[in-house]
Amino acid sequence: MKKILISPKTISIIYLCAVGFFSILAQVVILRELNVAFYGIELIYVLSFGIWLIGSAAGASIGKRAFVPKRNHIQFLFYLSNLFLLADFVFIRALRKSFGSVAGSYLPFFQQIIILLIALIPLSIIAGLLFQWTAKDFLDKNETLAKAYAVESVGGVAGGLCSTLSLSLRINNFSTALFCCLILTIVASLSLEKNRKINKLFTSLIFAITFLLFVFNQKIDYYMNLWNHPFLIKSIDTPYGRISISSFENQINVFIDDALAYETSSFDAEEIVHLSTLQLEKIDNVLVLGGGFEGIINELLKLPVKKIEYVEINKELIDIVKNYLPENLSNPLRNQKVEIIYDDPRKFLRNKHSYDLILIGMPEPMSAQNNRFYTKEFFQQCYNSLTQTGILTFRIRSSENIWTNQLKERNKSIFNALKTSFKDITVLPGVIFIASKSNLIKDVSLLVNRFNERKPETKLVSPQYINYIFTNDRFYEIQKIFNEPSENINTDLQPVCYAYTTSIWLSKFFPDLSYKKIPFQNSKKELLIIALIILLVFSLIIRKFSNFKRIVIVFTAGFTGMILEVILIIIYQNQNGILYRDIGLLLTSFMIGLSLGAYLVNYFVGSFKEKEKYLGIMLIISFLLLNLSVYYLMKTILQSSLIIFLILLLLDGFLTAGIFSFACFYKTENQKNLISQLYASDLIGGCTGSLIASLILIPFYGLPFSILFLAVMLFYNLILIK
């Protein structure tokens, strides 16, 4: 007889951990690829995450409840996971060519949805089926479903840490995917089947192929990137997105997540710098927030400036770009008047400063992470950092002549946020915002005279151009638009600008949306009351059906847990920097909470004997108190450290998994029959919560109302148990 070095139970635990590891890591790397493929549009994250959870729920529901898989079935799924993960990379990188997309353009909306389904559904179904099968294998060793959930969550923690570590070590996304494949191949080799020689030969072949791909991953990754950037010089994955640099006929183009961020032949820097600084008599100290290498620093140095502080959050961006910039753009970064500071702009502005000019060169608010640079709270920070005659200026890409309803309201929400702090605001065609703590100069002749006195070397801006910008019909039309009444103000807790931006993106595919108004709701109290009444009626109907009631409890726990997670991450992002940097740690903390919650409830449930419902009541009341605590602390918590958010996310995960585990035991005779139902309910609840939070609750109703909505949902769960 052959000796078995690893016990069957240990292999079951390893398999469950591997499923959690794969589910998180594969999901992260594929979402990163899709994010790049669709030019960094944040809505793709929301849709992709929702599709992944639906696919996982479908996978968890496949097959008969009584079916117990053999080890070679699980082994086959691990190998299939590797194949689909690598195939996904090739498919996503090649999709623009495959679907005939013009460079820089968007594919039709429904074509994009089909692409998302092809990329995510097969892999997510495998992930859900893997949990179902490995959990059944684990329960076959006299274990519980709650403990299986806890062990799988431990693997998820490892996957989250691995995704964070890979970016910290500057490992590209393709290499991370290959590492995931290597781990799954090793785990799949832990088989107790009789045909072990065949398994070893097959596993060795797969391992050898994956290892060879890993060795040559840099070249393979480069050639796959060439499909989308024929003149590619360099491409690198950073914690803030993928940076790609191409060169064509002496023009350097910088892409962030494949969207053109900067190019060296533009006159944008010249326009924003010289048109705004004409408002200042003296320009001693200047602060530039982002985009300094685009030419802003070069244009500022043409003026009588004493010191320029340039704050850039992504050090890798500067390190890689400055090696390829022409001398007229790279030399200014080395000028003795220029100090480059690597920090988050909002964190930097918390300290006391005194600038004559703050120039914002951040990307437009196309996502929640960029929206934080166009809110009432951020503008107040800028106001506090300016001298009494200082000005703030920034540009938002916009149509020159025709503004749709969404475009108008988005720009007005930013204008209204700016108006809460600054005394005088002028918006130039382009769209360039100039805001001052005192009065702005309206006499064009004075501005022209100041330009002639300074005599900067410019190609576009001239006395004639200045006169044209301040007197053409578009200038007066813009002022008229911003003087129209509008109550929408873009704030950290009510990011209305993000909702309008999402609508603008959708209008590219559905033109009719461009002329429809977004109904921001004011009747929040009425909505809460209506939701509560509907839930109460529903609870009375299903109270007698214990099995269906259990599914609803798990669904609601997944729903509320996911929404609270999204809220906490957005709050953290608003004040503590770009999310990519710490997203791995934040998600890992949530996963640790899931693991602890499932394990500890499984451990202590025996203490309640026939009174499990009291355990459920305790968990839901604790969850309710956590939500209300976040609501109370929402304004002060924005200044808190990373550790506070890690604790809150851990508690969120703990209580979400705790309620899941409670449902596994509550009036249950056979846990094996509940695996598919409960795991699928948890995933569908999480998916629904993610979509509703990102697309409806947060952008339309704001963060405080979203927390109150969760409190109503938890109160509903409490009624179900009682």
XYZ file of C-alpha atoms in Angstrom:
722
model
C 0.000 0.000 0.000
C 1.126 3.519 -0.775
C 1.517 5.921 2.074
C -0.739 8.947 2.057
C 1.277 11.950 3.198
C -1.684 14.326 3.317
C -4.947 13.336 4.998
C -8.228 13.592 3.071
C -9.514 16.279 5.460
C -6.370 18.380 4.979
C -6.758 18.148 1.213
C -10.375 19.295 1.558
C -9.206 22.338 3.537
C -6.503 23.119 0.946
C -9.046 22.803 -1.853
C -11.434 25.243 -0.141
C -8.613 27.725 0.474
C -7.589 27.435 -3.182
C -11.152 28.191 -4.278
C -11.182 31.390 -2.184
C -7.703 32.328 -3.438
C -8.704 31.809 -7.061
C -12.090 33.545 -6.731
C -10.542 36.770 -5.433
C -7.263 36.861 -7.377
C -8.732 35.804 -10.737
C -11.563 38.277 -10.272
C -9.118 41.120 -9.533
C -6.828 40.477 -12.518
C -9.730 40.070 -14.957
C -11.447 43.228 -13.654
C -8.178 45.134 -14.112
C -7.952 43.938 -17.712
C -11.564 44.880 -18.433
C -11.015 48.271 -16.821
C -8.170 48.929 -19.273
C -10.064 47.493 -22.240
C -12.939 49.935 -21.597
C -10.723 52.980 -20.971
C -11.027 53.116 -17.176
C -14.775 53.808 -17.088
C -15.760 52.952 -13.514
C -19.230 51.713 -14.478
C -17.509 48.705 -16.064
C -16.262 47.717 -12.583
C -19.807 47.768 -11.220
C -21.277 45.794 -14.139
C -18.394 43.308 -14.143
C -18.601 42.723 -10.405
C -22.335 42.153 -10.665
C -21.936 39.693 -13.558
C -19.208 37.822 -11.640
C -21.433 37.379 -8.588
C -24.391 36.263 -10.712
C -22.164 33.731 -12.506
C -20.811 32.452 -9.179
C -24.363 32.120 -7.853
C -25.319 30.142 -10.973
C -22.279 27.884 -10.531
C -23.156 27.294 -6.888
C -26.680 26.243 -7.926
C -25.712 23.737 -10.655
C -26.443 20.053 -10.158
C -28.405 17.909 -7.743
C -28.297 18.683 -4.039
C -27.409 15.082 -3.112
C -24.494 14.866 -5.587
C -21.076 14.488 -3.897
C -18.194 15.033 -6.363
C -15.088 12.886 -6.574
C -11.613 14.323 -6.239
C -10.888 13.994 -9.974
C -13.986 16.145 -10.674
C -12.577 18.923 -8.506
C -9.138 18.461 -10.045
C -10.617 18.845 -13.538
C -12.300 22.135 -12.532
C -8.991 23.521 -11.262
C -7.338 22.757 -14.613
C -10.326 24.231 -16.457
C -9.981 27.399 -14.350
C -6.395 27.829 -15.573
C -7.442 27.433 -19.196
C -10.273 29.965 -18.995
C -8.190 32.486 -17.032
C -5.430 32.554 -19.658
C -7.940 32.484 -22.525
C -9.633 35.512 -20.950
C -6.403 37.513 -21.137
C -6.005 36.835 -24.849
C -9.694 37.553 -25.504
C -9.752 40.874 -23.598
C -6.471 42.173 -25.041
C -7.587 41.296 -28.590
C -11.244 42.353 -28.354
C -10.814 45.772 -30.040
C -9.283 44.171 -33.107
C -11.678 41.232 -32.997
C -14.760 43.462 -32.869
C -13.416 46.008 -35.359
C -13.173 48.945 -32.962
C -11.578 52.197 -34.146
C -8.644 53.262 -31.938
C -9.876 55.367 -29.006
C -13.562 54.742 -29.716
C -16.156 52.816 -27.721
C -17.782 49.638 -28.939
C -21.621 49.642 -29.058
C -23.111 49.273 -25.572
C -24.764 45.893 -26.080
C -21.585 44.609 -27.700
C -19.736 45.653 -24.544
C -22.242 43.736 -22.394
C -21.741 40.641 -24.564
C -17.965 40.992 -24.122
C -18.371 41.231 -20.353
C -20.562 38.126 -20.323
C -18.082 36.140 -22.438
C -15.154 37.240 -20.273
C -16.778 36.697 -16.865
C -19.587 34.153 -16.942
C -17.570 30.948 -17.707
C -14.887 31.753 -15.125
C -17.366 32.837 -12.441
C -19.550 29.751 -12.965
C -16.479 27.585 -12.430
C -15.664 29.536 -9.234
C -19.204 29.011 -7.883
C -19.244 25.321 -8.833
C -15.817 24.852 -7.250
C -17.122 26.175 -3.931
C -20.182 23.929 -4.101
C -18.118 20.807 -4.807
C -15.275 21.518 -2.398
C -17.796 22.456 0.329
C -19.639 19.149 -0.188
C -16.324 17.316 -0.031
C -15.557 19.180 3.212
C -18.973 18.468 4.751
C -18.458 14.798 3.886
C -15.696 14.853 6.567
C -18.318 15.644 9.265
C -17.764 19.405 9.054
C -20.246 22.289 8.770
C -21.183 24.674 5.962
C -20.317 27.678 8.151
C -16.801 26.328 8.664
C -16.446 25.675 4.909
C -17.396 29.322 4.294
C -14.780 30.405 6.856
C -12.013 28.306 5.267
C -12.881 29.595 1.774
C -12.710 33.150 3.125
C -9.184 32.485 4.438
C -8.193 31.650 0.865
C -9.870 34.887 -0.224
C -7.677 36.782 2.252
C -4.594 35.211 0.671
C -5.850 36.144 -2.814
C -6.471 39.751 -1.739
C -3.015 40.067 -0.190
C -1.426 38.540 -3.285
C -3.171 41.061 -5.574
C -1.946 43.952 -3.403
C 1.578 42.588 -3.100
C 1.888 42.053 -6.842
C 1.263 45.742 -7.535
C 3.597 46.810 -4.712
C 6.363 44.689 -6.263
C 5.569 46.128 -9.743
C 4.556 42.700 -11.072
C 2.418 43.038 -14.195
C -1.143 41.772 -14.287
C -0.354 38.893 -16.655
C 2.345 37.555 -14.306
C -0.120 37.665 -11.407
C -2.588 35.595 -13.438
C 0.129 33.059 -14.266
C 1.070 32.829 -10.572
C -2.593 32.054 -9.805
C -2.473 29.281 -12.428
C 0.697 27.806 -10.897
C -0.918 27.682 -7.441
C -4.051 25.977 -8.794
C -1.942 23.438 -10.685
C -0.030 22.523 -7.518
C -3.256 22.243 -5.502
C -4.914 20.134 -8.205
C -2.044 17.641 -8.017
C -3.114 16.700 -4.466
C -5.199 13.733 -5.585
C -5.863 10.376 -3.944
C -7.144 8.663 -7.066
C -5.701 5.320 -8.176
C -4.544 6.555 -11.601
C -1.921 8.757 -9.912
C 0.786 8.246 -12.588
C -1.489 9.628 -15.294
C -2.417 12.528 -13.027
C 1.251 13.271 -12.339
C 2.121 13.225 -16.039
C -0.817 15.468 -16.953
C -0.148 17.831 -14.050
C 3.572 18.027 -14.874
C 2.754 18.969 -18.470
C 0.360 21.733 -17.393
C 2.841 22.971 -14.797
C 5.667 23.052 -17.373
C 3.581 25.045 -19.883
C 2.475 27.538 -17.207
C 6.038 27.888 -15.914
C 7.375 28.608 -19.426
C 4.721 31.277 -19.899
C 5.757 32.740 -16.546
C 9.435 32.872 -17.588
C 8.645 34.756 -20.813
C 5.729 36.754 -19.391
C 7.350 40.180 -19.972
C 7.709 39.635 -23.705
C 4.271 38.047 -24.021
C 2.693 40.925 -22.078
C 4.476 43.492 -24.289
C 3.354 41.855 -27.532
C -0.253 41.618 -26.315
C -0.164 45.357 -25.497
C 1.119 46.031 -29.021
C -2.246 44.873 -30.351
C -3.797 48.087 -28.997
C -0.749 50.408 -29.203
C 1.223 49.748 -32.436
C 3.818 52.410 -31.546
C 4.198 51.320 -27.924
C 7.422 52.244 -26.117
C 6.647 51.144 -22.576
C 3.756 49.737 -20.551
C 3.625 49.176 -16.806
C 0.979 48.243 -14.238
C 0.963 50.562 -11.220
C -1.271 50.812 -8.123
C -3.107 53.640 -9.922
C -3.730 51.987 -13.278
C -1.850 50.842 -16.373
C 0.480 53.432 -17.884
C 1.302 53.041 -21.577
C 3.544 55.354 -23.593
C 3.661 55.477 -27.372
C 5.592 57.661 -29.793
C 4.713 58.672 -33.335
C 6.448 61.361 -35.421
C 8.046 63.035 -32.355
C 4.745 63.175 -30.468
C 4.687 61.364 -27.114
C 1.294 60.015 -26.028
C 0.605 58.939 -22.445
C -2.295 56.565 -21.815
C -3.698 55.731 -18.393
C -5.852 52.593 -18.559
C -5.634 52.958 -22.358
C -7.417 56.335 -22.302
C -5.340 59.189 -23.697
C -4.286 61.301 -20.707
C -1.651 63.630 -22.178
C 0.085 64.267 -25.479
C 3.006 66.582 -26.153
C 1.539 68.505 -29.117
C -1.419 70.013 -27.254
C -1.945 73.706 -26.441
C -4.092 72.948 -23.372
C -1.358 73.819 -20.869
C -0.622 77.124 -22.578
C -4.291 78.082 -22.544
C -5.102 77.284 -18.918
C -1.873 78.767 -17.495
C -1.793 82.106 -19.307
C -5.520 82.842 -19.329
C -5.785 82.261 -15.569
C -2.553 83.961 -14.427
C -3.571 87.200 -16.166
C -5.856 87.698 -13.151
C -2.823 87.924 -10.830
C -0.582 90.936 -10.385
C 2.118 88.821 -8.751
C 2.704 85.081 -8.983
C 5.203 84.189 -6.271
C 4.049 80.766 -5.070
C 2.176 78.300 -7.257
C 0.735 74.876 -6.455
C 0.139 72.418 -9.311
C -1.997 69.367 -8.516
C -1.379 66.678 -11.140
C -0.590 66.898 -14.850
C 2.643 68.885 -14.403
C 4.534 67.064 -17.145
C 1.791 67.862 -19.665
C 3.413 71.268 -20.149
C 1.901 73.201 -17.230
C 5.263 73.549 -15.451
C 6.947 74.680 -18.664
C 4.342 77.414 -19.227
C 4.499 78.613 -15.612
C 8.275 79.034 -15.840
C 7.730 81.554 -18.655
C 6.160 83.842 -16.035
C 7.719 85.741 -13.064
C 7.205 82.804 -10.672
C 9.399 82.338 -7.589
C 8.430 78.798 -6.577
C 6.321 75.967 -7.997
C 5.241 73.015 -5.870
C 4.050 70.147 -8.025
C 2.047 67.446 -6.200
C 1.775 64.115 -8.027
C 0.191 61.081 -6.410
C 1.657 58.495 -8.800
C 5.453 58.468 -8.551
C 5.712 55.702 -11.137
C 3.955 57.934 -13.656
C 6.659 60.615 -13.375
C 9.509 58.105 -13.262
C 8.436 56.416 -16.468
C 7.170 59.430 -18.446
C 10.086 61.832 -17.867
C 12.481 59.449 -19.639
C 10.575 59.846 -22.901
C 9.481 63.498 -22.808
C 11.074 66.038 -25.167
C 13.554 68.417 -23.511
C 11.133 71.364 -23.405
C 8.860 69.304 -21.122
C 11.377 67.221 -19.144
C 13.853 70.019 -18.304
C 11.258 72.146 -16.423
C 10.757 69.251 -13.997
C 14.434 69.596 -13.025
C 14.326 73.391 -12.661
C 15.492 74.709 -9.268
C 12.216 76.631 -8.854
C 10.246 73.387 -9.078
C 9.719 71.009 -6.165
C 8.036 67.688 -6.938
C 6.050 66.267 -4.018
C 4.679 62.725 -4.158
C 1.486 62.794 -2.120
C -2.283 62.748 -2.406
C -3.478 66.325 -3.135
C -6.225 66.244 -0.512
C -3.859 64.978 2.163
C -1.283 67.587 1.165
C -3.814 70.423 1.457
C -4.649 69.528 5.057
C -1.493 71.376 6.146
C -1.334 75.181 6.182
C -0.264 76.766 2.891
C -0.346 80.167 1.231
C -0.349 80.178 -2.585
C -1.093 82.855 -5.143
C -2.326 80.246 -7.603
C -3.561 76.662 -7.305
C -3.813 74.941 -10.676
C -5.612 71.583 -10.787
C -4.423 69.257 -13.534
C -6.326 66.158 -12.389
C -8.385 64.042 -14.828
C -12.026 65.011 -15.257
C -14.588 63.462 -12.841
C -15.294 60.352 -14.885
C -15.102 58.151 -11.785
C -15.682 58.288 -8.035
C -11.920 58.387 -7.462
C -11.546 61.556 -9.587
C -14.817 63.087 -8.428
C -13.163 63.786 -5.053
C -11.175 66.601 -6.709
C -14.326 68.484 -7.744
C -16.381 68.558 -4.534
C -17.400 71.295 -2.133
C -15.053 69.924 0.546
C -12.038 69.862 -1.771
C -12.652 73.407 -2.993
C -12.822 74.560 0.619
C -9.377 73.019 1.175
C -8.080 74.964 -1.828
C -9.692 78.159 -0.545
C -7.938 77.766 2.819
C -4.574 77.353 1.049
C -4.769 80.547 -1.033
C -3.706 84.118 -0.254
C -6.441 86.746 0.024
C -6.075 87.616 -3.679
C -5.271 84.056 -4.768
C -7.089 82.167 -7.505
C -7.969 78.559 -8.252
C -8.170 77.279 -11.825
C -8.913 73.989 -13.551
C -10.272 72.658 -16.802
C -12.992 70.100 -17.520
C -13.111 68.518 -20.959
C -16.394 69.413 -22.554
C -18.132 70.067 -25.832
C -17.307 73.494 -27.237
C -20.690 74.405 -28.693
C -23.503 72.065 -27.622
C -24.120 71.116 -23.997
C -26.641 68.362 -23.314
C -28.781 68.445 -20.156
C -26.421 66.049 -18.375
C -23.366 68.062 -19.369
C -24.993 71.287 -18.198
C -26.042 69.848 -14.851
C -22.698 68.148 -14.247
C -20.796 71.382 -14.874
C -23.308 73.376 -12.813
C -22.957 70.951 -9.872
C -19.203 71.660 -9.901
C -19.832 75.404 -10.312
C -22.221 75.340 -7.327
C -19.658 73.478 -5.239
C -17.065 76.099 -6.175
C -19.491 78.917 -5.366
C -19.846 77.757 -1.740
C -16.255 78.895 -1.066
C -15.186 81.464 -3.683
C -16.454 85.017 -4.104
C -16.056 85.433 -7.879
C -16.029 82.778 -10.616
C -15.549 83.043 -14.379
C -15.892 80.116 -16.774
C -14.145 80.417 -20.137
C -14.957 78.428 -23.280
C -12.970 75.316 -23.086
C -14.194 74.801 -20.181
C -11.740 76.675 -17.892
C -12.906 77.586 -14.385
C -11.226 80.583 -12.717
C -12.253 81.237 -9.104
C -11.016 83.997 -6.808
C -11.263 84.881 -3.116
C -11.640 88.530 -4.240
C -12.948 90.123 -7.450
C -11.778 88.923 -10.866
C -10.763 91.374 -13.583
C -13.547 91.784 -16.136
C -11.892 94.504 -18.277
C -10.280 92.649 -21.218
C -7.975 95.595 -22.026
C -6.338 95.269 -18.595
C -5.737 91.556 -19.207
C -4.225 92.262 -22.641
C -1.934 94.946 -21.212
C -0.719 92.544 -18.518
C 0.010 89.912 -21.162
C 1.993 92.430 -23.228
C 4.029 93.389 -20.162
C 5.008 89.789 -19.431
C 5.609 88.823 -23.087
C 5.625 85.035 -22.619
C 6.649 82.918 -25.622
C 3.351 81.389 -26.727
C 2.012 79.790 -29.885
C -1.727 80.057 -29.276
C -2.431 82.652 -26.587
C -2.001 86.194 -27.907
C -3.686 89.612 -27.335
C -6.109 88.842 -30.156
C -6.881 85.397 -28.738
C -7.472 86.813 -25.229
C -9.888 89.370 -26.625
C -11.670 86.649 -28.595
C -12.022 84.257 -25.611
C -13.575 86.926 -23.352
C -15.910 88.460 -25.940
C -17.201 85.718 -28.238
C -20.785 84.446 -28.108
C -19.805 81.185 -26.385
C -18.372 83.128 -23.429
C -21.673 84.906 -22.784
C -23.696 81.744 -23.371
C -21.645 79.887 -20.734
C -22.173 82.655 -18.167
C -25.903 82.497 -18.877
C -25.992 78.740 -18.281
C -24.238 79.018 -14.929
C -26.566 81.804 -13.808
C -29.573 79.510 -14.255
C -30.942 78.180 -10.922
C -29.713 74.742 -9.873
C -29.778 73.124 -6.429
C -27.349 70.292 -7.203
C -24.025 70.671 -5.404
C -21.272 68.097 -5.835
C -20.084 67.017 -2.367
C -18.194 64.116 -0.822
C -21.351 62.672 0.723
C -23.619 63.502 -2.262
C -21.482 62.876 -5.402
C -24.076 64.059 -7.937
C -21.365 64.856 -10.479
C -20.531 61.155 -10.684
C -24.166 60.309 -11.496
C -24.241 62.848 -14.338
C -20.905 61.578 -15.669
C -22.249 58.025 -15.776
C -25.289 59.305 -17.679
C -23.016 61.169 -20.117
C -21.115 57.951 -20.802
C -24.347 56.017 -21.387
C -25.586 58.751 -23.757
C -22.717 57.870 -26.113
C -24.659 54.682 -26.875
C -28.225 55.934 -26.245
C -28.346 59.510 -27.649
C -31.877 60.155 -26.351
C -30.495 60.154 -22.783
C -28.592 63.346 -23.590
C -31.763 65.409 -23.469
C -33.454 63.835 -20.453
C -33.201 65.185 -16.940
C -31.924 62.960 -14.138
C -34.560 62.889 -11.362
C -32.578 63.485 -8.171
C -34.992 62.544 -5.424
C -35.853 64.851 -2.562
C -38.585 62.730 -0.954
C -36.159 60.571 1.019
C -38.380 60.149 4.083
C -41.310 59.030 1.956
C -39.112 56.467 0.175
C -37.957 54.974 3.494
C -41.543 54.699 4.762
C -42.733 53.046 1.529
C -39.795 50.583 1.611
C -40.557 49.719 5.243
C -44.258 49.094 4.536
C -43.453 46.838 1.545
C -40.946 44.853 3.585
C -43.356 44.448 6.495
C -46.083 43.080 4.208
C -43.575 40.751 2.546
C -42.333 39.491 5.938
C -45.880 38.597 7.041
C -46.296 36.507 3.884
C -43.087 34.473 4.188
C -42.889 34.062 7.991
C -44.461 30.594 7.800
C -42.033 29.345 5.145
C -38.846 28.745 7.176
C -36.692 27.595 4.252
C -37.572 30.594 2.074
C -37.222 32.859 5.103
C -33.664 31.564 5.605
C -32.790 32.389 1.990
C -34.171 35.929 2.371
C -32.147 36.466 5.583
C -28.934 35.447 3.798
C -29.806 37.572 0.744
C -30.438 40.622 2.942
C -27.194 40.073 4.868
C -25.201 39.891 1.609
C -27.084 42.925 0.281
C -26.484 45.156 3.325
C -22.926 43.908 3.858
C -21.946 44.784 0.291
C -23.555 48.238 0.367
C -21.827 49.093 3.661
C -18.530 47.881 2.185
C -18.977 50.149 -0.869
C -19.885 53.113 1.363
C -16.847 52.650 3.622
C -14.514 52.308 0.622
C -15.884 55.505 -0.971
C -15.568 57.409 2.317
C -11.981 56.194 2.646
C -11.228 57.148 -0.946
C -12.615 60.668 -0.577
C -10.086 61.742 2.019
C -7.255 59.227 2.041
C -6.063 58.952 -1.525
C -6.615 57.037 -4.715
C -8.316 53.745 -3.944
C -6.021 51.472 -5.993
C -3.208 51.915 -3.508
C -5.016 50.389 -0.521
C -7.903 48.461 -2.098
C -6.175 45.110 -1.500
C -5.794 45.793 2.230
C -9.377 47.039 2.562
C -10.846 44.002 0.790
C -8.531 41.675 2.719
C -9.800 43.116 6.000
C -13.382 42.436 4.863
C -12.414 38.862 3.918
C -10.751 38.314 7.317
C -14.013 39.456 8.890
C -15.929 36.944 6.750
C -13.644 34.128 7.852
C -13.791 35.051 11.560
C -17.551 35.580 11.522
C -18.276 32.218 9.912
C -15.820 30.343 12.135
C -16.778 31.902 15.490
C -20.531 31.622 14.954
C -19.984 27.993 13.959
C -17.930 27.516 17.155
C -20.372 29.172 19.587
C -23.683 28.126 18.033
C -23.759 25.030 20.246
C -23.969 27.248 23.330
C -27.436 28.402 22.276
C -28.788 24.855 21.812
C -32.498 25.244 20.902
C -32.399 29.050 21.106
C -30.432 29.840 17.928
C -32.813 32.658 17.085
C -31.352 34.737 19.918
C -27.937 34.429 18.294
C -29.434 35.726 15.045
C -31.107 38.615 16.848
C -27.795 39.548 18.514
C -25.967 39.514 15.174
C -28.560 41.644 13.379
C -28.797 44.182 16.215
C -24.973 44.413 16.186
C -25.069 44.980 12.408
C -27.722 47.657 12.884
C -25.568 49.406 15.514
C -22.531 49.251 13.184
C -24.500 50.982 10.419
C -25.812 53.652 12.765
C -22.276 54.204 14.123
C -20.981 54.795 10.590
C -23.877 57.217 10.025
C -23.000 59.126 13.199
C -19.258 59.149 12.510
C -19.561 59.866 8.785
C -18.290 63.442 8.916
C -15.550 62.944 11.499
C -14.450 59.552 10.186
C -13.344 61.143 6.937
C -10.147 62.281 8.634
C -9.446 58.882 10.221
C -6.496 56.627 9.563
C -6.408 53.407 7.549
C -6.647 51.284 10.712
C -10.131 52.672 11.527
C -11.471 51.669 8.126
C -9.825 48.245 8.337
C -11.609 47.640 11.661
C -14.975 48.812 10.286
C -14.646 46.606 7.188
C -13.607 43.662 9.359
C -16.739 44.127 11.489
C -18.848 44.428 8.333
C -17.450 41.132 7.012
C -17.734 39.482 10.441
C -21.443 40.268 10.820
C -22.262 39.441 7.171
C -20.668 35.983 7.503
C -22.074 35.580 11.013
C -25.636 35.950 9.746
C -24.840 33.531 6.895
C -23.564 30.958 9.416
C -26.579 31.492 11.663
C -28.886 30.762 8.709
C -26.989 27.517 8.088
C -27.959 26.253 11.575
C -31.329 27.902 12.125
C -34.004 25.146 12.018
C -31.801 23.029 9.721
C -31.669 19.250 9.432
C -29.391 18.668 6.417
C -26.766 21.356 5.663
C -25.602 19.672 2.445
C -28.929 20.488 0.837
C -28.491 24.171 1.723
C -25.066 24.785 0.123
C -26.377 25.843 -3.289
C -29.339 27.852 -1.956
C -27.536 29.848 0.706
C -24.267 30.507 -1.143
C -26.195 31.591 -4.255
C -28.452 33.846 -2.125
C -25.416 35.430 -0.487
C -23.798 36.126 -3.872
C -26.982 37.452 -5.489
C -27.546 39.697 -2.467
C -23.995 41.032 -2.786
C -24.446 41.583 -6.511
C -27.740 43.439 -6.044
C -26.253 45.541 -3.254
C -23.237 46.489 -5.353
C -25.343 47.576 -8.333
C -27.941 49.485 -6.309
C -25.302 51.224 -4.168
C -23.115 52.276 -7.112
C -25.804 53.210 -9.623
C -28.719 54.476 -7.521
C -28.331 54.945 -3.765
C -24.961 56.720 -3.509
C -25.039 58.979 -6.618
C -28.739 59.908 -6.358
C -29.432 59.849 -2.620
C -26.003 60.266 -1.051
C -24.082 58.338 1.591
C -26.068 59.324 4.739
C -29.405 58.251 3.225
C -27.850 54.994 1.996
C -26.901 54.134 5.580
C -30.479 54.772 6.777
C -31.774 52.564 3.962
C -29.541 49.745 5.233
C -30.928 50.216 8.736
C -34.440 49.609 7.355
C -33.269 46.414 5.613
C -31.664 45.107 8.823
C -34.778 45.933 10.835
C -36.679 43.827 8.310
C -34.334 40.879 8.938
C -34.950 41.248 12.652
C -38.698 40.913 12.067
C -38.156 37.762 10.002
C -36.294 35.991 12.821
C -38.761 37.007 15.532
